[in-house]
PDB file of C-alpha atoms in Angstrom:
ATOM      1  CA  MET A   1      82.916 170.468 218.196  1.00 67.00           C
ATOM      2  CA  GLU A   2      83.392 167.598 215.809  1.00 67.00           C
ATOM      3  CA  SER A   3      84.813 168.195 212.338  1.00 70.00           C
ATOM      4  CA  ARG A   4      82.270 167.954 209.515  1.00 76.00           C
ATOM      5  CA  LEU A   5      84.714 166.628 206.917  1.00 79.00           C
ATOM      6  CA  LYS A   6      86.503 163.408 207.901  1.00 80.00           C
ATOM      7  CA  VAL A   7      88.371 160.518 206.320  1.00 82.00           C
ATOM      8  CA  LEU A   8      88.548 157.272 208.315  1.00 83.00           C
ATOM      9  CA  GLY A   9      87.400 159.156 211.394  1.00 77.00           C
ATOM     10  CA  HIS A  10      89.987 161.965 211.235  1.00 79.00           C
ATOM     11  CA  PRO A  11      89.409 165.598 210.228  1.00 83.00           C
ATOM     12  CA  VAL A  12      90.630 166.388 206.713  1.00 87.00           C
ATOM     13  CA  HIS A  13      91.669 170.020 207.241  1.00 89.00           C
ATOM     14  CA  PRO A  14      94.631 169.281 209.584  1.00 87.00           C
ATOM     15  CA  MET A  15      95.768 166.539 207.203  1.00 89.00           C
ATOM     16  CA  LEU A  16      95.954 168.976 204.301  1.00 94.00           C
ATOM     17  CA  VAL A  17      97.546 172.059 205.885  1.00 94.00           C
ATOM     18  CA  MET A  18     101.003 170.582 206.386  1.00 95.00           C
ATOM     19  CA  PHE A  19     101.714 170.209 202.676  1.00 96.00           C
ATOM     20  CA  PRO A  20     101.170 173.781 201.486  1.00 97.00           C
ATOM     21  CA  ALA A  21     102.858 175.166 204.614  1.00 97.00           C
ATOM     22  CA  ALA A  22     105.945 173.012 204.053  1.00 98.00           C
ATOM     23  CA  LEU A  23     106.068 173.805 200.330  1.00 98.00           C
ATOM     24  CA  LEU A  24     105.769 177.562 200.854  1.00 98.00           C
ATOM     25  CA  ILE A  25     108.375 177.614 203.640  1.00 98.00           C
ATOM     26  CA  THR A  26     110.753 175.580 201.478  1.00 98.00           C
ATOM     27  CA  ALA A  27     110.146 177.909 198.522  1.00 97.00           C
ATOM     28  CA  VAL A  28     111.207 180.912 200.589  1.00 98.00           C
ATOM     29  CA  LEU A  29     114.320 179.113 201.824  1.00 97.00           C
ATOM     30  CA  PHE A  30     115.230 178.133 198.257  1.00 97.00           C
ATOM     31  CA  ASP A  31     114.650 181.702 197.037  1.00 96.00           C
ATOM     32  CA  ILE A  32     116.903 183.079 199.764  1.00 96.00           C
ATOM     33  CA  ILE A  33     119.641 180.538 199.002  1.00 96.00           C
ATOM     34  CA  ASP A  34     119.296 181.264 195.269  1.00 94.00           C
ATOM     35  CA  THR A  35     119.576 185.023 195.882  1.00 94.00           C
ATOM     36  CA  VAL A  36     122.721 184.770 198.012  1.00 94.00           C
ATOM     37  CA  GLY A  37     124.551 182.723 195.396  1.00 92.00           C
ATOM     38  CA  GLY A  38     123.143 179.213 195.527  1.00 91.00           C
ATOM     39  CA  PRO A  39     122.564 177.041 192.469  1.00 92.00           C
ATOM     40  CA  ASP A  40     120.493 178.716 189.749  1.00 86.00           C
ATOM     41  CA  PHE A  41     117.923 175.912 189.643  1.00 93.00           C
ATOM     42  CA  LEU A  42     116.677 176.749 193.147  1.00 95.00           C
ATOM     43  CA  GLY A  43     114.651 179.703 191.863  1.00 94.00           C
ATOM     44  CA  GLU A  44     112.835 177.377 189.479  1.00 94.00           C
ATOM     45  CA  VAL A  45     112.240 174.794 192.216  1.00 96.00           C
ATOM     46  CA  ALA A  46     110.954 177.538 194.534  1.00 97.00           C
ATOM     47  CA  TYR A  47     108.529 178.682 191.843  1.00 97.00           C
ATOM     48  CA  TRP A  48     107.120 175.166 191.476  1.00 97.00           C
ATOM     49  CA  ASN A  49     106.928 174.765 195.255  1.00 98.00           C
ATOM     50  CA  ILE A  50     104.810 177.918 195.330  1.00 98.00           C
ATOM     51  CA  THR A  51     102.643 176.568 192.506  1.00 98.00           C
ATOM     52  CA  VAL A  52     101.912 173.299 194.292  1.00 98.00           C
ATOM     53  CA  GLY A  53     101.688 175.078 197.662  1.00 98.00           C
ATOM     54  CA  LEU A  54      98.969 177.362 196.310  1.00 98.00           C
ATOM     55  CA  ILE A  55      96.974 174.406 194.987  1.00 98.00           C
ATOM     56  CA  GLY A  56      97.346 172.603 198.313  1.00 97.00           C
ATOM     57  CA  GLY A  57      96.436 175.767 200.195  1.00 97.00           C
ATOM     58  CA  LEU A  58      93.210 176.091 198.252  1.00 97.00           C
ATOM     59  CA  LEU A  59      92.337 172.459 198.999  1.00 96.00           C
ATOM     60  CA  ALA A  60      93.103 172.971 202.700  1.00 96.00           C
ATOM     61  CA  ALA A  61      90.982 176.136 202.690  1.00 96.00           C
ATOM     62  CA  ALA A  62      88.040 174.278 201.175  1.00 95.00           C
ATOM     63  CA  ALA A  63      88.292 171.602 203.880  1.00 93.00           C
ATOM     64  CA  GLY A  64      88.647 174.257 206.582  1.00 93.00           C
ATOM     65  CA  LEU A  65      85.541 176.028 205.341  1.00 93.00           C
ATOM     66  CA  PHE A  66      83.440 172.996 206.315  1.00 88.00           C
ATOM     67  CA  ASP A  67      84.621 173.297 209.925  1.00 88.00           C
ATOM     68  CA  LEU A  68      84.386 177.097 209.948  1.00 91.00           C
ATOM     69  CA  LEU A  69      80.745 177.055 208.898  1.00 91.00           C
ATOM     70  CA  ALA A  70      79.903 174.586 211.689  1.00 87.00           C
ATOM     71  CA  ILE A  71      81.290 176.764 214.509  1.00 88.00           C
ATOM     72  CA  PRO A  72      78.484 178.524 216.378  1.00 88.00           C
ATOM     73  CA  ALA A  73      78.268 182.299 215.893  1.00 91.00           C
ATOM     74  CA  GLY A  74      79.089 184.564 218.807  1.00 91.00           C
ATOM     75  CA  THR A  75      81.748 182.250 220.247  1.00 90.00           C
ATOM     76  CA  ARG A  76      85.445 182.886 220.774  1.00 90.00           C
ATOM     77  CA  ALA A  77      86.078 179.894 218.512  1.00 88.00           C
ATOM     78  CA  LYS A  78      84.228 181.619 215.652  1.00 91.00           C
ATOM     79  CA  ARG A  79      86.274 184.821 216.115  1.00 92.00           C
ATOM     80  CA  VAL A  80      89.546 182.885 216.195  1.00 93.00           C
ATOM     81  CA  ALA A  81      88.500 180.776 213.200  1.00 93.00           C
ATOM     82  CA  LEU A  82      87.590 183.845 211.146  1.00 97.00           C
ATOM     83  CA  THR A  83      90.952 185.452 211.972  1.00 96.00           C
ATOM     84  CA  HIS A  84      92.715 182.171 211.097  1.00 96.00           C
ATOM     85  CA  ALA A  85      90.846 182.000 207.779  1.00 97.00           C
ATOM     86  CA  ALA A  86      91.535 185.655 206.928  1.00 98.00           C
ATOM     87  CA  ALA A  87      95.229 185.211 207.665  1.00 98.00           C
ATOM     88  CA  ASN A  88      95.363 182.160 205.416  1.00 97.00           C
ATOM     89  CA  VAL A  89      93.601 184.021 202.612  1.00 98.00           C
ATOM     90  CA  ALA A  90      96.211 186.789 202.964  1.00 98.00           C
ATOM     91  CA  VAL A  91      99.014 184.208 202.718  1.00 98.00           C
ATOM     92  CA  ILE A  92      97.475 182.666 199.600  1.00 98.00           C
ATOM     93  CA  LEU A  93      96.990 186.096 197.996  1.00 98.00           C
ATOM     94  CA  LEU A  94     100.562 187.208 198.741  1.00 98.00           C
ATOM     95  CA  PHE A  95     102.084 184.014 197.372  1.00 98.00           C
ATOM     96  CA  ALA A  96      99.716 184.161 194.379  1.00 98.00           C
ATOM     97  CA  ALA A  97     100.991 187.668 193.630  1.00 97.00           C
ATOM     98  CA  VAL A  98     104.584 186.423 193.786  1.00 97.00           C
ATOM     99  CA  TRP A  99     103.634 183.497 191.541  1.00 97.00           C
ATOM    100  CA  VAL A 100     101.978 185.771 188.947  1.00 96.00           C
ATOM    101  CA  VAL A 101     105.036 188.038 188.772  1.00 95.00           C
ATOM    102  CA  ARG A 102     107.273 185.023 188.208  1.00 94.00           C
ATOM    103  CA  LEU A 103     104.926 183.243 185.795  1.00 93.00           C
ATOM    104  CA  ASN A 104     106.139 184.809 182.537  1.00 88.00           C
ATOM    105  CA  ALA A 105     109.444 186.238 183.750  1.00 86.00           C
ATOM    106  CA  ASP A 106     112.639 185.381 181.908  1.00 81.00           C
ATOM    107  CA  SER A 107     113.985 183.940 185.117  1.00 82.00           C
ATOM    108  CA  ARG A 108     112.002 182.243 187.862  1.00 86.00           C
ATOM    109  CA  ALA A 109     114.362 183.835 190.428  1.00 86.00           C
ATOM    110  CA  ALA A 110     112.586 185.903 193.066  1.00 89.00           C
ATOM    111  CA  GLY A 111     114.944 188.740 194.004  1.00 86.00           C
ATOM    112  CA  GLY A 112     114.722 191.078 196.987  1.00 90.00           C
ATOM    113  CA  ALA A 113     111.222 192.564 196.729  1.00 95.00           C
ATOM    114  CA  LEU A 114     109.504 189.249 196.066  1.00 96.00           C
ATOM    115  CA  ILE A 115     111.429 187.571 198.867  1.00 97.00           C
ATOM    116  CA  ALA A 116     110.326 190.371 201.198  1.00 97.00           C
ATOM    117  CA  ILE A 117     106.705 189.642 200.283  1.00 98.00           C
ATOM    118  CA  GLU A 118     107.306 185.933 200.855  1.00 98.00           C
ATOM    119  CA  VAL A 119     108.815 186.583 204.286  1.00 98.00           C
ATOM    120  CA  VAL A 120     105.836 188.747 205.271  1.00 98.00           C
ATOM    121  CA  ALA A 121     103.522 185.949 204.095  1.00 98.00           C
ATOM    122  CA  LEU A 122     105.443 183.439 206.226  1.00 98.00           C
ATOM    123  CA  GLY A 123     105.070 185.730 209.234  1.00 98.00           C
ATOM    124  CA  ILE A 124     101.316 185.787 208.687  1.00 98.00           C
ATOM    125  CA  LEU A 125     101.360 182.014 208.183  1.00 98.00           C
ATOM    126  CA  SER A 126     103.098 181.603 211.548  1.00 97.00           C
ATOM    127  CA  VAL A 127     100.374 183.578 213.307  1.00 96.00           C
ATOM    128  CA  SER A 128      97.706 181.601 211.460  1.00 97.00           C
ATOM    129  CA  ALA A 129      99.320 178.296 212.443  1.00 95.00           C
ATOM    130  CA  TRP A 130      99.246 179.379 216.090  1.00 92.00           C
ATOM    131  CA  LEU A 131      95.574 180.304 215.716  1.00 92.00           C
ATOM    132  CA  GLY A 132      94.874 176.887 214.193  1.00 91.00           C
ATOM    133  CA  GLY A 133      96.541 175.264 217.188  1.00 88.00           C
ATOM    134  CA  GLU A 134      94.448 177.427 219.488  1.00 89.00           C
ATOM    135  CA  LEU A 135      91.300 176.242 217.721  1.00 87.00           C
ATOM    136  CA  VAL A 136      92.146 172.568 218.058  1.00 86.00           C
ATOM    137  CA  ASP A 137      94.137 172.341 221.289  1.00 83.00           C
ATOM    138  CA  ARG A 138      92.452 175.005 223.390  1.00 83.00           C
ATOM    139  CA  LEU A 139      88.959 175.318 221.941  1.00 83.00           C
ATOM    140  CA  GLY A 140      88.434 171.727 220.757  1.00 81.00           C
ATOM    141  CA  VAL A 141      87.358 172.633 217.222  1.00 81.00           C
ATOM    142  CA  GLY A 142      87.563 169.610 214.955  1.00 77.00           C
ATOM    143  CA  VAL A 143      87.966 167.279 217.903  1.00 70.00           C
ATOM    144  CA  ASP A 144      85.594 164.359 218.259  1.00 67.00           C
ATOM    145  CA  ARG A 145      82.866 165.114 220.787  1.00 71.00           C
ATOM    146  CA  ASP A 146      83.594 161.762 222.458  1.00 66.00           C
ATOM    147  CA  ALA A 147      87.334 162.425 222.837  1.00 60.00           C
ATOM    148  CA  HIS A 148      88.951 161.515 226.157  1.00 59.00           C
ATOM    149  CA  LEU A 149      92.060 159.646 227.357  1.00 53.00           C
ATOM    150  CA  ASP A 150      90.432 156.223 226.900  1.00 68.00           C
ATOM    151  CA  ALA A 151      88.447 157.006 223.768  1.00 60.00           C
ATOM    152  CA  PRO A 152      87.990 154.128 221.331  1.00 70.00           C
ATOM    153  CA  SER A 153      89.602 154.155 217.903  1.00 66.00           C
ATOM    154  CA  SER A 154      88.302 156.818 215.540  1.00 62.00           C
ATOM    155  CA  LEU A 155      87.602 154.003 213.072  1.00 71.00           C
ATOM    156  CA  ARG A 156      84.836 152.708 215.336  1.00 68.00           C
ATOM    157  CA  THR A 157      81.419 154.262 215.438  1.00 63.00           C
ATOM    158  CA  SER A 158      80.542 156.113 218.643  1.00 55.00           C
ATOM    159  CA  GLY A 159      77.931 153.468 219.491  1.00 53.00           C
ATOM    160  CA  SER A 160      80.419 150.553 219.634  1.00 49.00           C
ATOM    161  CA  GLN A 161      83.425 150.040 221.843  1.00 48.00           C
TER     162      GLN A 161
END
C-alpha cells in the first residue's frame, strides 16, 4: 500500500516520527540525570524537549492519519495500525500530562512520580515503534506499490524509467 502523503516521492509520516521520539527520549534521560544530581538546567531543557516533542508528535500523528485511513478495513495491517495509533495517542497524553504539571511549577524539574510516568510512556513508545516497523517492513504499509530491488528513483513517476 502506497503512502497517501509524500514529499519528493517519500512518505511524510516516517520522516516526522524520529524527531518527537528523540526529543521525548532525551527529555527522560535529562530528567533522570537532573534527579540524581546533574546540573539544574537539565530539568528546564527536558521540559522544552517535551514541549517540542509534543508538537512534533502531533504533526507526525496528522501525517500518520492519512496512511491509517487508506488501509483497507478487516486486514491485519488495519488492526496493527490502529494499535500503533492508540499507543502513540497514549504516549502523547502521558507526556502532555507531565508537561501540564510542569507548566506553572516553580521548578521545571520532574521528580520521581513524573519520571515514572515518562518511563511508562517510553515503554509504550517502544512497543509502538515496533508496530510501526511491522507495518512498513512486514506489511508494506507506506511502501510504494512499485517497490522492488531494481525500482527506479522515487523522484521519477511510475510511468518513466
